[in-house]
C-alpha angles and dihedrals in degrees: 000000000000127000119313112251110230140171133200123223115190131136091225112076091202090058090052092051093044094050092046090053092049092049092048091052103038107020106046093168089071123083115194107215098177148338135220135195102211141034091252093052090042093055092052092046092051091050092049100041100032095209125195092217133033126194101207133191115212106210111054135145115265096023140351127257088254091056090050093053091047089059092052100049128173084050109217096192142055121259133209111189117219112195149147112249111296113163096200095047094044092051090053090050095046093048088064096040095243122154121250136174125212120221124274087049119234111219096220091049089049093051092047093049092048092049091053092046092051091051090052092047091051089050091057091216121164111257098244092152092065093046091053093045092052092049091047093049098044094044096250094126110077085204119034113241132216128204116235109193111204129179091267106033148341115266121203109211132181105247090225088064092065114098099176145336126227118202127205118172107302095347134080128197111211114205117206130205091245089064097256123125130205125204112215129185095230130099124255089240090063091055091045090056092049099043109029092089093058105052104293120126132197104224100165140011087263103031135075114174137192105236090212090070098049108118102177147345111235114205099200124092092028094308130293141179126249111214130205091251091060096256125135114221122198120224116218116238092239093053099038100098094042092049093049092048092051093046093048089052097046102033140029094258 
């Protein structure tokens, strides 16, 4: 396989030049075949050059990077987002397990993101992660989805299907309302950061629960939660009062 054809889309010309220099020096498998400074120019460049990889800024005049991708669905290339810190945008990207780089760009992060992108390109897999992220971000999914990367594949699950998450070291088991479970090589803390703003609650060092599926709080044995899937979830002593306050506010407990 020859070099990977790539383009850069960023409204700041300096950022385009800087990234191109970094790629030329540290990612020799990438060939930059063009750059653009707006979503409109970027769309035309993509259609003309047909790249395998796009480095894409999110906030640009005349349309965001998300809007651009929405116009190009199904997206036939891999994307690495390059952005200044934007909590909302980064959450959307992380939910679907897509790579992003924060400005100023760290060389090791760049090399790691490029390596993963090249592996995906060689695998010739359809870019379902991007399609789901676009639909999540632009409100086209009635139920926001999350990507769960397993050893064999990446599953895209409606977040409302998740009952609870069990963390153990660098792995998390996600339990679904249909009784299935999915083992993911991500920490529980990562899922807490992604899901705590939409009804999930860390109740124990090892447990993150969806408040929607709490059926009761049982006072015996130090206190624990009964979940809709029949599981009993311990509440840590340090979190107990906070958990009960949150549940009393959000449920009828």
